[in-house]
Amino acid sequence: MDHLHPNPTLSRTQPRLIIHGGAGAITRTNLPPASYRAYKSALLTINRATMTVLHDGSTALDAATHAVRLLEDNALFNCGKGAVFARDGTIELEASVMVSRGERKRGCGVMVVKRVKNPVLVAREMLVRGDEDGGGGGNGGGDGDPAGGSGGAQGHCQLSGEGVEELARGWGLEMVEERYFWTRRRWDEHRRGLKSEAMGEVSFDEVAEEEGWRQKLGAGGGEDVGGLGGPGWDGHEYLPQGTAGCVALDRYGTLCVATSTGGLTNKLAGRIGDTPTLGAGFWAEEWEIEPSKLYRQPDVRSPLQRLVPDTLRELLGECLPSIRGYSHVPYSEVNKKPLQQARRAVAMSGTGNGDSFLRLSGVRTAAAIARFAPHRSLASAVQQIAGVGGELQRSAGDRWHRTGEGEGGIIGIEFVDGKGKIVFDFNCGGMFRTWVDDRGEEMMMVFREEYEIYAPDRWTL
């Protein structure tokens, strides 16, 4: 199916959507009421805007990238404008998209992006331009063509750094200076983290780093860059970690996942996480379910035959052929109607400790469980990977709750029997998420239970 021009005659599916804004060690203590309300307002606004896009007939690809673009533009989340700093004081962004069908590449990821305002749109362009490519070889060659003679990044599914930024510029995407991504909260988080490590003899040149950003931000001589870029961070309030992402199902029955992140706080420069890595932090696929091999054989016997036991019928059949009836013909040879192949699809986005997702190929493993294990739903597969006591948690071993390893969650949609089902699970304190439930009600949650505001005399919603 062409995602840009879907067939309107196939629009029978109820659109579904789920969005997440990161997961981690969130508690009611480090997420005060004012912060909770800010995240709730932001996520519900993005959810409503994206559902409008879906109901207007747009594709899952358009809807998912629309949602993630809005997340990237909001400094509350660890992607785009609100991304974390790397150890060397730079900001390196990652993003990805993948569809269950309709594009030759199906999935694309970008990494070490520093100057594209919305990295998710670069990944989208790589995907939709993929049909213009002749293949994945290195024989492109148009002079002055940033794609090397082929429109969709020469068939490649992953690109990084200056190379992908050059493509983005050639495709007309909005470019920004690095200072656009700078926020005081993330700057404070970065510096506090390195100072804490310095007590363990891990030092950094704070003066040189601050001078570099002062020049980028255009701050005056001697001005503390921490005074720019909005409110600071007190060291206690939770700041979202991990990936922000969206999974969408459109009316044409196609699924899309889109993700974006700044990665881990104070990561090494050049580090590549699960967000742009196919199968680790994002995945979408569909397949046909084989017709059931268990057929219910119709009872074609006459009323008299049904009344006479089989053993007696055999004895009487020598004298009364009408009792015996016709010779048995295997049902596989007669009266068997061909069954249509049923289509099933899944799409997921992971968030949390990316290195743990990488070691497990987290979301692709969940998809494989749903696809190849008999009678397993996507919900049960996600629980096995990302739920409490699941494979992500087990992968951390004795480092669980000490290093952040293994912490995370997964959101997704399963499409089966012509309907989409929202799924999610997580093993850590909380996961920012919003969706519309099966009753059509708008939902936003962080913890497993509703967020409550403590008052001296009672708990209130």
Tab-separated table of C-alpha atoms in Angstrom, residues 30 62 181 330:
chain	number	residue	atom	x	y	z
A	30	ASN	CA	10.280	13.523	42.660
A	62	ASP	CA	1.997	10.879	9.167
A	181	PHE	CA	18.602	22.556	21.872
A	330	PRO	CA	-12.300	-38.070	4.016
